Structure formats: C-alpha cells, structure tokens
Amino acid sequence: MRDKRGFTPAGAFLLKSIHIAIRSSPSFSQSPSPSQLRRSFSASASSLRASMAPRDPNTLANYGEWLTKHTTANFKINFEEQRLEGSVVLELESLTDRLSREIVLDTNHLSVQSVKLDDSSDSKWALKYRIEPYGAPLSISVPEGVAQGRVVKLDIAVETTKDCAGLQWMTLAQTGNKKHPYVYSQCQAILARSIFPCQDTPDVKSTFTFNITSPLPVVASGVPVPSDSTSKDGEGGKLFRFEQKVPIPSYLFALASGDLETARIGKRSVVATGPEALQAAKWELEDDMDKFLAVAEKLVFDYQWGEYNVLVLPPSFAYGGMENPIFTFATPTIISGDRQNVDVIAHELSHSWSGNLVSCASWEHFWLNEGWTTYLERRIGAAIHGEPQFDFSAIIGWKALEDFVSLFGADNEFTKLIINHKGVDPEDAFSSVPYEKGFHFIYYLDRLVGRENFDKFIPHYFKTWARKSLDSFEFKKTFLDFFENYGNAEIKEKIAQIPWEDRFYKPGLPPKPEFNTAYVDSCLALAEKWKHEDYKPSASDIESFNANQTLVFLQAVQNFASPLSAERSHLLGTTYSISSSKNVELKSAYYLIALRAGDKKELSGIVDLLASVGRMKFVRPLYRKLNEIDRDLAVRTFQENRDFYPSTTKGQIAKDLGLK
Ligand code: BES
Ligand code: ZN
C-alpha cells in the first residue's frame, strides 16, 4: 500500500485524511507503537531496516526498499538563467528480498529530463502528482527487481526551476560589492529535493562527489579535491570538485558560488566571504576558532571531517548558521565587530558531532540534533568563559522557549519534545522548543547521573551512533544500557525513575532547574530600576555589560507587565546607544520594546532593518509586533522586500502576517 501512496489525487486525499485521523488521536503520540518498540531494540543494519516501515513521515521515497549509498552531483551553475543544470547519479542498494520493482525519490519543482537505470536507454519513469507540502514523487520502474544487496545506478538529467526553494540567487545589485552574482543553497529541512531527486530524509546517509562548474569560486559540503589536477576551464567556467567520504543525509548537501575569498582563522579553518568583508570576518572569528575546536574534541572525540570552515553569506540568509559539513554557512550579522555573536560558531561546530555525525532519524526527533548541540555549545561556552556562562546562555534560551510556548499555546503539539510530523511541513514546526526543551532534557540527565559520569556517556553515545541516524527510543535505550552496565547501584536506581513518557510527550515548558544567576543579576537589577518612571539612566549603567548581558536586560524590559512610554523607550535606546549599534541582536531586541511602547521615531530604523536582514530569528518577531501596531506598514514593508527574502522566510512571514 505504501508504494502507491499519493500516486493519484485520490491517494493524496487519503493521505491527508489519515494524517488528520492520526493527529487527532491522543493515544498515538502518547506511547510508542509496536514498530517503534521493536525498532528500539534493533540495530540499524540495512537488512533490519528493510523489514520496518520507514519512520520518516516527511519523505515520499520508499527508502525501506532502497538505500542511497553514493551520490554524484554534476552541476553547471548558470547565473544568467538562475538555475543548476546537469545530472545526479545515485547508487542505490536493494534492501529487500521481495524484488522491489519501483524506486521512488523525492522531488520538488524539479525539471527532470531523463532517467537511465544502469545505462539502459529506455528506462520507464514518471513524475507523479504533487502531495503538499512534500512535492512530486519521481517513480522509476525496475522491471525485474534486483536481489537484496545489489546496487543499481540511476543517472538522472535534471535542472532546477524558478520555484526552487533550496537555492537563493542574487543579482549583482543584491551582493556586497555589486560586481558579481551569487548563489547559495539551504537544504534543511526538506529542500534538498528542490535541487536534485533524492531520498530526502535524515534517515538515509550517502557519501557524495560534487562536480560543480562555475565562472566564480565554489564551496560545498565536501573536501576540495586539489585544483591543479582537476580544475580546468571549460564552457561555463571552471570545474570545482569535492568529495564527502563521511556519509551524510541529503539535508547537509550544500554549495555556494560567488566572489569569494578566504582568510585563515585557525589551524584547520578558513573564513570565506566577499573580499570587501574578509578582514572584518577574519578578526571576528580568529580568536575563538581553535579554542572551540579544542574544547569540543576534549568533550566528545577527534573532529572527523578534516577541515572546519565558515562561509559568511549575504544578509538575506534566513538563519544564524547552518552546519553544512566542511563549510558552516553563517549570517553576516555575527560579524558585529565585537566578537559577541561567535556562540553561533560554537553551535554549528558542535553539530559536527550532534547532527552531522549522529543524526536524528526524522524531523520528529529533531531535538536529538538541536538539543544535544545546544548542550555542547553551552559546555564550550563554560569551558572558555567560566561555569556561570553555561547558565547565562541557558537563561537566555529559557526566555526564547517561554516566548514560543506562549506563541504556540502550552498544549500545542509543536511544544512537545517528540513532535508528530505526519502531514506537517517541518518549517512550520520549527521553533526554540527542540533546542531548549532538548537541552533541558540532556542537562537533566547530566545532573541526574552527575557530570563526571555523564562525561563518560558523551563519547560513548557519539561513537555508538557515528555515521548513523537514530530516534528518541534508540537514544533512551543507549542511555539506559550504558548506565545499567556502569556498575553504580545509585545511578541505576536513579535512571529507573526517569519519566521518559512525560519528557518525550508532555507539551509546554519542561521543569525549570535552578539557574546560577551570577551573570544576570546586575542586568535584572538594572531592569528593575526602569520600572520606576523617574529613573534617570546614564551610559555608565551598562558600561560593564557584555552584549549578551545587555540582551538579558532588554529581554527583561520586554517582559514588563506594562510597556514603557514612547519617550522612555526612546531614552533607553539613545542613552545606551542601542539604536545606533551594529549588533543586530541588540537592535532587534530594542526595537521590540520600541514597538510595544509605540515609539514612532524608531519606525524608519525598523523598516531599514527588515529590508536589510533576512535572519528569521530577528525579522519574524519584528514583523509580528509591527503587524499588531501598524499593519499597513508591516504589509507594505513585506511587499517591498519580498524578493530579498529566501522563499521559506517569505512563506513564514506571509503566514505571520495572515497573508497566506
Ligand atoms: N540547523 C540549524 C538551522 C536550521 C534549522 C535550518 C532547521 C533549517 C531548519 C542551525 O544549527 C541552528 O540551529 N542555527 C541557529 C544558531 C543558534 C542556535 C546559535 C540559528 O540559526 O539561529
Ligand atoms: Zn543547530
């Protein structure tokens, strides 16, 4: 039945109604299904995998029957037409002894020109009806089937289209030095399928070869193959080759091309960006890069990927950072001239273990990527800036978690640790919840067994699941197995009490631990003063604060029961020089206060920020607030800048503004 799902409009309808039925059944999400239970006791060997129903609901690929072993992407970057042209070769292993006669791959608004199965000239294939929001499955017939364990080769000629959501193309006018065009990809969560046909699920890992032709320098999520032997000028530019020998899920496929130069920021690291921004980017990162790596390697184990580099993207980038292997992609807002936003790099680097080496098996278990990563990021922060930094960052995170829980509602599905994603676009479920609730779960386990013991579990966990994907039930089993056999009776007793069901499925805020408030007390004390109308501020109030302490102060003011008056809000912005700051994190936090206060004088600054930054963390709350205060201006600003934003950002803002 699974093979046929969605291949007709009736099938699509059926799929939708099943989702609705499942989503409204409370028992479904409360306890693991028999197959989940079975899975939690199985290794993830291919043969076992074949006997299970695929556990990722956000792919249409039949990856329980076929498994991508290697992917070769041969693309020419055509800047004039704003598309990638070429072919993708997938090597797929047959997983079943039932001789599966069909391979189903994910595609989304792709132009597929031909498909060759093992060099045969008359392969039968068809792009089926779209199933929102997952795209159109590409079905390829394997007339005789092949024996279990055999590998077939699919050579697919393909071009991206104008509707490709995974690529952001920029004309000369939109880039830093206005001399060259630019393109970058963003595949997480389910956008790889808009660039090439694939099994677009984090449950499948493949090695990759990239053969990319471009007139401009290229970076990708593979190790560059030395250019003297391979790079040659040809039609449409130079050939850039990369190899990724560690198997990675499709969402970590990445490339970018533009006027890029590099500068060294560490032993194994360079930063790449436009020549006009290179020195500032180098200065921002060079102090911390090697320190981050050293701490992370000590906490987990050796870095497995060879190089760790950072690409600083144009300002439209929707995220703070994206952990593409070999090259983390980062927003230029981290280049704030004060080295105060480099925690983003500690975070993306941590993904080299949590997420990239050990991946969540589906977006329902996304907390395994982001919760672990947030935990490692905070451990790195503590090792470099002192223990209270861990709690300091956790306090900032708690505020983000509270904000999302109140936005979604405390009993909303998206506030659970394991989120039911059937029929859901992972983009819609995205929030701080997997980060912070995930962090609090890991941190709770850490405190439960004790730091010294937990630190022994960290490398064990990452070694056990390296190069594999797992779900929450497998995590649970790995944790319990480790501490049941640890030889410590007290710990054994403690772990028997863990309320797994509650932690996995209870919506809303998790239990709040006691935080060490050493770094926040002075920020909160200053906020208290602002509660009094007659408080006369001076620049020296925040002299001793670092930027994150100023942020904590601003967040406390955001939370005041009643807003500041427009005048006092303005006084805050000018006295503390926040309205003129280069730090977008601070500026956007202040603008939320100004909007709430109805300070019209800041509207033009707010509109300017919305027109020049694409990072969703900043622009979505600002649009939501502006919409409450001046809907016309919010809608107009969005309409004027819509082409500046990547398509997912555009979609999310449109939803926030009620335009969709
Ligand atoms: N992997 C995420 C970004 C992401 C998540 C992209 C889901 C698409 C879908 C990345 O590691 C991340 O978490 N970035 C944060 C950094 C922050 C937590 C330090 C961001 O973008 O703000
Ligand atoms: Zn992350």
XYZ file of C-alpha atoms and ligand atoms in Angstrom:
683
model
C 0.000 0.000 0.000
C 2.842 2.322 0.842
C 4.225 2.173 -2.705
C 1.009 3.551 -4.078
C 0.537 6.318 -1.611
C -0.084 9.612 -3.188
C 0.299 8.483 -6.752
C -3.214 9.673 -7.592
C -5.124 12.695 -6.356
C -7.373 10.222 -4.559
C -4.291 8.805 -2.882
C -3.252 12.263 -1.849
C -6.675 12.849 -0.364
C -6.489 9.570 1.500
C -3.078 10.501 2.857
C -4.435 13.820 4.137
C -7.394 12.233 5.886
C -5.146 9.653 7.503
C -2.985 12.457 8.837
C -5.962 14.193 10.300
C -7.156 10.992 11.922
C -3.753 10.272 13.394
C -3.168 13.812 14.592
C -6.415 13.884 16.498
C -5.859 10.549 18.197
C -4.286 11.291 21.572
C -3.127 7.740 22.159
C -0.938 7.813 19.063
C 1.593 10.206 20.390
C 1.441 9.136 23.994
C 3.021 5.742 23.687
C 5.372 4.197 21.162
C 3.791 1.972 18.551
C 4.765 -1.706 18.376
C 7.057 -0.949 15.477
C 8.710 1.832 17.446
C 9.225 -0.569 20.313
C 10.640 -3.207 18.012
C 12.916 -0.660 16.491
C 14.244 0.464 19.808
C 15.712 -2.978 20.264
C 17.193 -3.310 16.814
C 20.466 -2.204 15.345
C 20.126 -0.043 12.268
C 21.628 -2.578 9.848
C 20.218 -2.346 6.346
C 18.571 -5.754 6.454
C 16.702 -4.900 9.620
C 15.766 -1.516 8.224
C 14.143 -3.204 5.252
C 11.708 -5.040 7.437
C 10.435 -1.845 9.053
C 8.116 0.751 7.738
C 10.146 3.905 7.031
C 9.980 6.034 10.140
C 10.236 9.432 8.468
C 6.782 10.793 7.555
C 8.229 13.744 5.626
C 9.594 11.837 2.656
C 7.737 10.152 -0.185
C 10.774 7.996 -1.032
C 10.476 4.223 -0.469
C 13.710 4.128 1.475
C 12.754 0.958 3.288
C 13.326 -0.833 -0.010
C 16.275 1.051 -1.488
C 19.115 2.851 0.194
C 21.323 5.549 -1.369
C 24.975 4.594 -0.927
C 26.644 7.256 -3.059
C 25.520 10.438 -4.791
C 27.387 12.257 -7.566
C 26.151 15.759 -8.312
C 27.304 17.082 -11.704
C 26.071 20.644 -11.978
C 26.810 23.700 -14.015
C 25.850 26.927 -12.260
C 24.004 29.062 -14.783
C 23.824 32.557 -13.278
C 22.083 34.091 -16.305
C 19.152 31.692 -16.118
C 19.461 31.310 -12.324
C 19.458 27.537 -12.407
C 21.623 24.467 -11.890
C 21.896 22.219 -14.941
C 23.328 18.759 -15.155
C 22.810 15.345 -13.706
C 22.751 13.407 -10.497
C 23.916 9.819 -10.260
C 22.507 7.810 -7.365
C 23.825 4.409 -6.396
C 21.062 2.562 -4.581
C 21.246 -0.730 -2.745
C 18.261 -3.059 -2.832
C 17.223 -3.758 0.759
C 14.566 -6.404 0.302
C 14.367 -9.944 -0.943
C 10.940 -9.154 -2.366
C 12.472 -7.745 -5.552
C 11.111 -4.221 -5.325
C 10.203 -3.113 -8.836
C 9.993 0.581 -8.183
C 12.288 3.276 -6.820
C 10.505 6.360 -5.511
C 12.518 9.553 -4.973
C 11.583 12.974 -3.617
C 11.468 15.959 -5.949
C 10.007 19.420 -5.520
C 9.566 21.704 -8.542
C 12.415 19.996 -10.398
C 12.664 19.657 -14.144
C 13.627 16.015 -14.717
C 14.732 15.412 -18.295
C 15.718 11.784 -18.398
C 16.414 8.822 -16.150
C 18.752 5.971 -17.007
C 18.742 2.840 -14.904
C 22.084 1.011 -15.141
C 22.830 2.589 -18.544
C 19.655 1.263 -20.149
C 18.291 3.616 -22.765
C 14.574 3.022 -22.270
C 14.040 3.267 -18.515
C 10.450 3.941 -17.503
C 9.863 6.749 -15.096
C 7.208 9.300 -14.191
C 6.823 12.369 -12.036
C 3.622 11.815 -10.069
C 1.081 14.257 -8.666
C 2.298 16.673 -6.045
C 1.484 15.986 -2.429
C 1.701 19.164 -0.389
C 3.982 20.042 1.260
C 6.255 17.205 0.168
C 6.492 17.640 -3.597
C 6.125 15.284 -6.523
C 7.443 11.719 -6.149
C 9.633 10.515 -9.003
C 8.822 6.892 -9.723
C 11.336 4.767 -11.620
C 10.498 1.284 -12.742
C 12.953 -1.548 -12.093
C 11.321 -4.118 -14.375
C 12.828 -7.300 -12.946
C 13.755 -6.023 -9.500
C 17.232 -6.861 -8.203
C 18.395 -9.168 -5.473
C 18.843 -7.876 -1.955
C 22.276 -6.291 -1.518
C 22.764 -5.467 -5.200
C 23.400 -1.879 -6.203
C 21.726 -0.158 -9.145
C 22.799 3.118 -10.686
C 20.373 5.879 -11.614
C 21.629 8.634 -13.883
C 19.123 11.478 -13.790
C 19.404 14.530 -16.034
C 17.906 17.430 -14.129
C 17.572 21.208 -13.961
C 16.328 23.347 -11.123
C 13.386 25.668 -11.804
C 12.272 29.189 -10.853
C 10.348 27.653 -7.941
C 13.414 26.022 -6.401
C 13.125 26.808 -2.685
C 16.553 25.434 -1.772
C 18.593 27.965 -3.758
C 18.873 31.683 -3.217
C 20.073 33.528 -6.314
C 21.311 37.070 -6.116
C 21.795 39.553 -8.884
C 24.778 41.919 -8.875
C 22.728 44.604 -7.128
C 21.957 42.323 -4.206
C 25.527 41.404 -3.274
C 28.132 43.146 -1.136
C 30.378 44.645 -3.817
C 27.752 44.693 -6.586
C 30.184 43.226 -9.108
C 29.314 39.541 -9.251
C 26.214 37.382 -8.882
C 25.883 34.899 -6.033
C 24.060 31.678 -5.254
C 23.810 29.632 -2.066
C 21.810 26.607 -1.008
C 19.895 25.860 2.182
C 18.549 22.297 2.242
C 17.476 21.719 5.836
C 14.872 20.519 6.439
C 13.288 19.154 3.236
C 14.637 21.337 0.458
C 17.362 19.080 -0.987
C 14.548 17.626 -3.114
C 14.181 21.029 -4.815
C 17.805 20.746 -6.054
C 18.132 17.084 -7.032
C 15.993 13.928 -6.847
C 16.920 12.037 -3.689
C 15.773 10.099 -0.682
C 15.247 13.306 1.212
C 15.282 12.031 4.765
C 17.864 12.298 7.549
C 17.397 8.537 7.976
C 19.447 7.884 4.809
C 23.144 8.725 4.622
C 25.201 8.751 1.468
C 28.752 9.664 0.504
C 28.952 12.448 -2.083
C 31.014 13.573 -5.042
C 30.474 17.144 -6.243
C 31.487 18.178 -9.768
C 30.446 21.806 -9.992
C 31.204 24.115 -12.906
C 31.011 27.832 -12.260
C 32.595 31.070 -13.509
C 33.090 32.034 -9.822
C 34.696 30.240 -6.842
C 32.613 27.441 -5.321
C 32.400 25.989 -1.822
C 30.482 22.818 -0.975
C 29.877 20.358 1.850
C 32.773 18.191 0.687
C 36.568 18.351 0.892
C 38.029 20.135 -2.148
C 39.955 17.870 -4.479
C 43.252 19.742 -5.128
C 42.660 22.056 -8.024
C 45.850 21.632 -10.085
C 44.926 18.127 -11.190
C 41.179 18.544 -11.593
C 40.203 22.138 -12.082
C 40.030 23.152 -15.688
C 38.437 25.991 -17.527
C 35.624 24.855 -19.736
C 32.394 26.126 -21.139
C 30.563 27.954 -18.368
C 33.607 28.273 -16.122
C 35.918 26.164 -14.037
C 35.280 22.700 -12.687
C 35.378 22.520 -8.895
C 35.489 19.048 -7.373
C 34.740 17.971 -3.818
C 34.481 14.636 -2.058
C 32.479 13.880 1.069
C 33.650 10.483 2.291
C 31.697 10.546 5.541
C 28.107 9.531 4.704
C 25.745 12.483 5.158
C 21.986 12.967 4.921
C 20.598 14.928 1.950
C 19.851 17.999 4.091
C 23.606 18.536 4.503
C 24.171 18.843 0.753
C 25.367 22.395 0.244
C 27.033 24.655 -2.268
C 27.633 28.355 -2.761
C 29.304 30.326 -5.510
C 30.163 33.994 -5.784
C 33.025 36.428 -5.492
C 34.622 34.597 -2.570
C 37.989 34.985 -0.936
C 39.366 33.168 2.085
C 41.434 34.074 5.130
C 42.819 31.783 7.816
C 41.059 31.758 11.205
C 42.520 28.598 12.723
C 44.677 25.515 12.262
C 42.042 23.699 10.234
C 39.872 26.664 9.364
C 39.398 29.499 6.910
C 36.611 32.016 6.601
C 35.244 32.703 3.116
C 33.294 35.783 2.116
C 33.302 38.706 -0.319
C 36.712 40.466 -0.490
C 35.260 43.688 0.945
C 34.138 41.886 4.126
C 37.033 39.479 4.569
C 39.196 41.259 7.138
C 36.310 42.011 9.473
C 35.164 38.376 9.275
C 38.664 37.131 9.986
C 39.015 39.397 13.034
C 35.651 38.321 14.413
C 36.439 34.592 14.325
C 40.201 34.074 14.571
C 40.395 34.435 18.321
C 37.934 31.677 19.182
C 38.010 29.126 16.377
C 40.783 26.861 17.643
C 39.618 27.208 21.253
C 36.159 25.969 20.280
C 37.629 23.006 18.426
C 39.935 22.070 21.282
C 37.109 22.074 23.846
C 34.719 20.152 21.605
C 37.332 17.487 20.846
C 38.028 17.077 24.545
C 34.326 16.740 25.346
C 33.490 14.255 22.595
C 36.364 12.962 20.474
C 38.504 13.986 17.492
C 36.949 16.085 14.772
C 36.094 13.671 11.966
C 35.728 15.857 8.884
C 39.206 17.188 8.094
C 38.557 20.917 7.684
C 36.141 23.185 9.525
C 35.493 26.404 7.627
C 32.973 29.222 7.790
C 31.258 30.889 4.841
C 29.816 34.285 5.726
C 26.793 34.719 3.468
C 24.942 37.766 2.150
C 22.491 39.345 4.646
C 19.364 37.638 3.299
C 20.381 34.304 4.878
C 17.480 33.060 6.991
C 19.455 31.507 9.844
C 22.206 32.383 12.257
C 24.174 29.461 10.955
C 23.795 26.199 9.091
C 26.081 23.303 9.948
C 26.976 22.220 6.410
C 29.976 19.875 6.725
C 33.369 21.372 5.809
C 31.727 24.803 5.432
C 29.348 26.145 8.047
C 27.163 28.782 6.394
C 26.682 31.846 8.599
C 24.726 35.079 8.636
C 26.790 38.269 8.329
C 25.009 39.516 11.485
C 27.573 37.535 13.505
C 30.253 39.865 12.180
C 29.261 42.558 14.661
C 32.733 43.949 15.339
C 32.652 42.922 18.994
C 33.167 39.107 18.882
C 29.920 38.829 20.816
C 27.984 36.583 18.455
C 30.535 33.837 17.898
C 28.493 31.418 20.019
C 26.732 30.713 16.726
C 30.014 29.178 15.511
C 30.397 27.135 18.729
C 26.898 25.868 17.985
C 27.478 24.988 14.323
C 30.832 23.383 15.137
C 29.120 21.210 17.760
C 26.842 19.889 15.032
C 29.935 18.179 13.586
C 29.161 15.519 16.222
C 25.469 16.024 17.027
C 23.510 16.191 13.799
C 26.183 15.598 11.193
C 27.947 12.509 12.521
C 24.982 11.293 14.586
C 21.717 12.407 13.005
C 18.084 12.396 14.026
C 16.201 9.764 12.013
C 13.346 12.144 11.195
C 12.304 15.704 11.971
C 10.035 14.301 14.708
C 13.250 13.673 16.661
C 14.920 16.962 15.697
C 15.685 17.608 19.383
C 18.424 14.964 19.129
C 20.235 17.320 16.724
C 19.494 20.678 18.282
C 19.139 19.788 21.972
C 22.463 17.973 22.041
C 24.073 20.755 20.019
C 22.765 23.452 22.358
C 24.112 21.421 25.275
C 27.580 21.068 23.672
C 27.583 24.748 22.658
C 26.950 25.718 26.314
C 29.639 23.364 27.570
C 32.081 25.050 25.171
C 30.972 28.481 26.413
C 31.501 27.407 30.034
C 34.967 25.987 29.324
C 36.056 29.263 27.719
C 34.228 31.924 29.745
C 33.717 30.174 33.089
C 30.960 27.988 34.547
C 28.319 30.726 35.006
C 28.342 31.180 31.198
C 26.519 27.843 30.863
C 23.600 29.076 32.964
C 23.760 32.527 31.466
C 23.186 31.123 27.994
C 20.513 28.763 29.355
C 18.658 31.710 30.901
C 18.580 33.482 27.530
C 17.380 30.218 25.975
C 14.637 29.829 28.575
C 13.191 33.195 27.571
C 13.115 32.067 23.908
C 11.398 28.854 24.974
C 8.780 30.746 27.005
C 8.122 33.042 24.053
C 7.472 30.103 21.713
C 5.333 28.235 24.201
C 3.138 31.287 24.614
C 3.047 31.878 20.848
C 2.019 28.284 20.063
C -0.044 27.648 23.244
C 1.086 25.453 26.138
C -0.733 22.351 24.902
C 0.331 22.670 21.271
C 1.847 19.615 19.553
C 4.866 21.691 18.489
C 5.808 22.261 22.138
C 6.494 18.541 22.672
C 9.983 17.065 22.575
C 8.884 14.443 20.033
C 6.613 16.212 17.574
C 4.160 14.361 15.361
C 5.167 15.455 11.847
C 2.662 13.494 9.782
C 1.342 15.834 7.123
C 3.374 18.679 8.617
C 5.909 20.915 6.889
C 8.906 20.787 9.275
C 9.310 24.508 8.612
C 6.009 25.178 10.400
C 7.078 23.199 13.473
C 10.443 24.984 13.708
C 10.979 26.889 16.953
C 13.226 27.116 20.015
C 11.423 24.115 21.513
C 13.676 21.328 20.146
C 16.704 23.438 21.091
C 15.723 24.379 24.604
C 13.482 21.512 25.634
C 16.083 19.201 24.110
C 18.845 20.997 26.008
C 16.886 20.741 29.271
C 16.366 17.034 28.797
C 20.066 16.382 28.225
C 21.025 18.729 31.077
C 18.557 16.943 33.361
C 20.199 13.586 32.534
C 23.620 15.160 33.131
C 22.598 16.357 36.618
C 20.819 13.092 37.391
C 23.867 10.874 36.889
C 26.445 13.541 37.787
C 28.765 15.478 35.480
C 31.735 13.140 35.819
C 29.638 10.130 34.836
C 27.726 11.917 32.128
C 31.013 12.977 30.557
C 31.801 9.301 30.030
C 28.470 8.776 28.300
C 29.059 11.602 25.791
C 31.816 9.896 23.717
C 30.075 6.536 24.120
C 26.858 7.886 22.614
C 28.600 9.606 19.696
C 30.768 6.586 18.987
C 27.811 4.203 19.092
C 25.772 6.209 16.579
C 28.513 7.750 14.424
C 27.583 7.664 10.717
C 24.067 6.516 11.631
C 20.690 8.054 12.369
C 18.608 7.349 15.434
C 15.285 8.175 17.038
C 14.416 9.084 20.626
C 13.660 5.480 21.554
C 17.103 4.371 20.465
C 18.578 7.247 22.435
C 16.675 6.064 25.503
C 17.936 2.527 25.099
C 21.543 3.663 24.569
C 21.406 5.796 27.715
C 19.790 3.108 29.852
C 22.093 0.341 28.590
C 25.150 2.433 29.352
C 24.200 3.297 32.924
C 22.663 -0.084 33.737
C 26.041 -1.620 32.977
C 28.049 1.164 34.565
C 28.466 -0.633 37.856
C 26.987 2.083 40.055
C 23.913 0.980 42.036
C 22.887 4.502 42.988
C 22.833 5.662 39.377
C 20.966 2.517 38.370
C 18.246 3.366 40.831
C 18.053 6.958 39.675
C 17.737 6.175 35.973
C 14.894 3.771 36.699
C 12.881 6.821 37.814
C 13.252 8.862 34.615
C 9.767 9.875 33.417
C 10.516 9.216 29.732
C 6.904 9.444 28.587
C 6.444 12.840 30.219
C 9.725 14.143 28.913
C 9.003 12.919 25.383
C 5.332 13.791 25.022
C 4.264 16.386 27.577
C 3.588 19.743 25.875
C 4.588 23.111 27.313
C 7.556 24.115 29.452
C 9.739 21.391 30.998
C 10.638 21.538 34.717
C 12.832 24.601 35.295
C 16.133 23.987 37.087
C 17.751 26.423 39.496
C 19.974 28.629 37.387
C 23.190 30.211 38.540
C 22.306 33.878 38.090
C 25.806 35.320 38.637
C 25.960 36.915 35.167
C 22.351 38.105 35.046
C 21.759 39.654 38.443
C 23.170 43.043 37.504
C 21.128 43.020 34.246
C 17.900 42.258 36.087
C 18.697 44.848 38.755
C 19.013 47.495 36.062
C 15.698 46.396 34.537
C 14.086 46.768 37.980
C 15.238 50.389 38.072
C 13.499 51.018 34.748
C 10.207 50.029 36.328
C 10.255 53.403 38.070
C 9.108 56.269 35.898
C 11.571 58.663 37.488
C 14.700 56.568 36.913
C 17.377 58.673 35.241
C 19.595 56.408 33.146
C 23.174 57.071 32.113
C 25.500 55.363 29.641
C 27.556 54.067 32.544
C 24.640 51.773 33.585
C 25.727 49.199 31.021
C 29.415 50.025 30.839
C 30.447 46.756 32.453
C 27.978 44.625 30.454
C 28.926 42.468 27.515
C 26.438 42.392 24.637
C 24.632 39.323 25.929
C 24.163 40.954 29.320
C 22.644 43.962 27.602
C 20.400 41.494 25.768
C 19.232 39.967 29.055
C 18.428 43.471 30.325
C 16.442 44.236 27.154
C 14.568 40.945 27.363
C 13.587 41.711 30.948
C 12.220 45.095 29.833
C 10.299 43.323 27.021
C 8.621 41.271 29.731
C 7.406 44.224 31.843
C 3.722 43.902 32.681
C 3.107 47.331 31.184
C 5.080 48.860 28.314
C 7.466 51.785 28.694
C 6.153 55.078 27.413
C 7.351 56.018 23.926
C 9.535 58.705 25.435
C 11.239 56.449 27.964
C 11.760 53.711 25.411
C 13.470 56.253 23.171
C 15.571 57.452 26.086
C 16.688 53.860 26.668
C 17.736 53.437 23.025
C 19.702 56.659 22.873
C 21.294 56.604 26.344
C 22.643 53.108 25.811
C 23.463 53.742 22.100
C 21.445 50.733 21.042
C 19.600 52.398 18.185
C 22.984 53.098 16.606
C 24.573 49.726 17.462
C 25.987 47.388 14.812
C 24.822 44.419 16.855
C 21.552 43.307 15.204
C 20.732 41.003 18.122
C 20.589 44.032 20.459
C 18.958 46.310 17.958
C 16.111 43.933 17.202
C 15.515 43.268 20.922
C 15.331 47.029 21.498
C 13.011 47.530 18.514
C 10.521 45.113 20.072
C 10.472 47.370 23.140
C 10.105 50.471 20.959
C 7.188 48.940 19.030
C 5.425 47.938 22.207
C 5.956 51.458 23.513
C 4.523 52.918 20.311
C 7.694 54.921 19.629
C 7.053 56.126 16.079
C 10.530 57.649 15.811
C 12.065 54.188 15.501
C 9.790 53.004 12.679
C 12.185 54.003 9.934
C 15.055 52.150 11.630
C 12.828 49.101 11.981
C 11.845 49.204 8.318
C 15.521 49.565 7.380
C 16.414 46.514 9.434
C 13.599 44.479 7.852
C 14.861 45.499 4.430
C 18.457 44.539 5.081
C 18.463 41.381 7.228
C 16.861 38.035 6.410
C 17.622 36.153 9.623
C 14.247 34.815 10.717
C 15.089 34.997 14.410
C 15.121 38.792 14.085
C 12.641 39.583 11.354
C 9.729 37.325 12.300
C 9.174 38.733 15.818
C 9.566 42.264 14.418
C 7.004 41.659 11.672
C 4.579 40.112 14.162
C 4.880 43.086 16.509
C 4.776 45.671 13.713
C 1.661 43.946 12.412
C -0.049 44.493 15.765
C 0.870 48.152 15.864
C 0.796 49.268 12.231
C -0.490 46.538 9.925
C -0.319 48.701 6.813
C 3.346 49.403 7.350
C 4.072 45.735 8.102
C 2.376 44.525 4.927
C 3.883 47.282 2.808
C 7.405 46.610 4.131
C 6.970 42.923 3.397
C 5.657 43.527 -0.130
C 8.526 45.887 -0.912
C 11.164 43.432 0.297
C 9.677 40.060 -0.514
C 12.219 39.259 -3.203
C 15.045 39.936 -0.801
C 13.972 37.055 1.476
C 14.644 33.369 0.733
C 11.427 31.586 -0.168
C 10.925 29.818 3.176
C 11.339 33.111 5.042
C 8.892 34.714 2.625
C 6.374 31.940 3.299
C 6.741 32.164 7.068
C 6.389 35.961 7.190
C 3.353 35.774 4.897
C 1.806 33.323 7.361
C 2.716 35.520 10.336
C 1.010 38.461 8.639
C -2.055 36.391 7.790
C -1.438 36.789 4.042
C -1.488 33.047 3.336
N 20.491 23.619 11.835
C 20.167 24.891 12.350
C 19.493 25.795 11.354
C 18.241 25.223 10.734
C 17.336 24.501 11.481
C 17.992 25.437 9.398
C 16.201 23.975 10.872
C 16.860 24.920 8.798
C 15.964 24.186 9.542
C 21.400 25.605 12.914
O 22.324 24.753 13.501
C 20.947 26.494 14.021
O 20.440 25.985 14.967
N 21.159 27.797 13.894
C 20.825 28.730 14.940
C 22.073 29.088 15.696
C 21.875 29.434 17.122
C 21.048 28.447 17.890
C 23.206 29.641 17.806
C 20.207 29.944 14.291
O 20.086 29.968 13.055
O 19.800 30.870 14.979
Zn 21.633 23.939 15.330
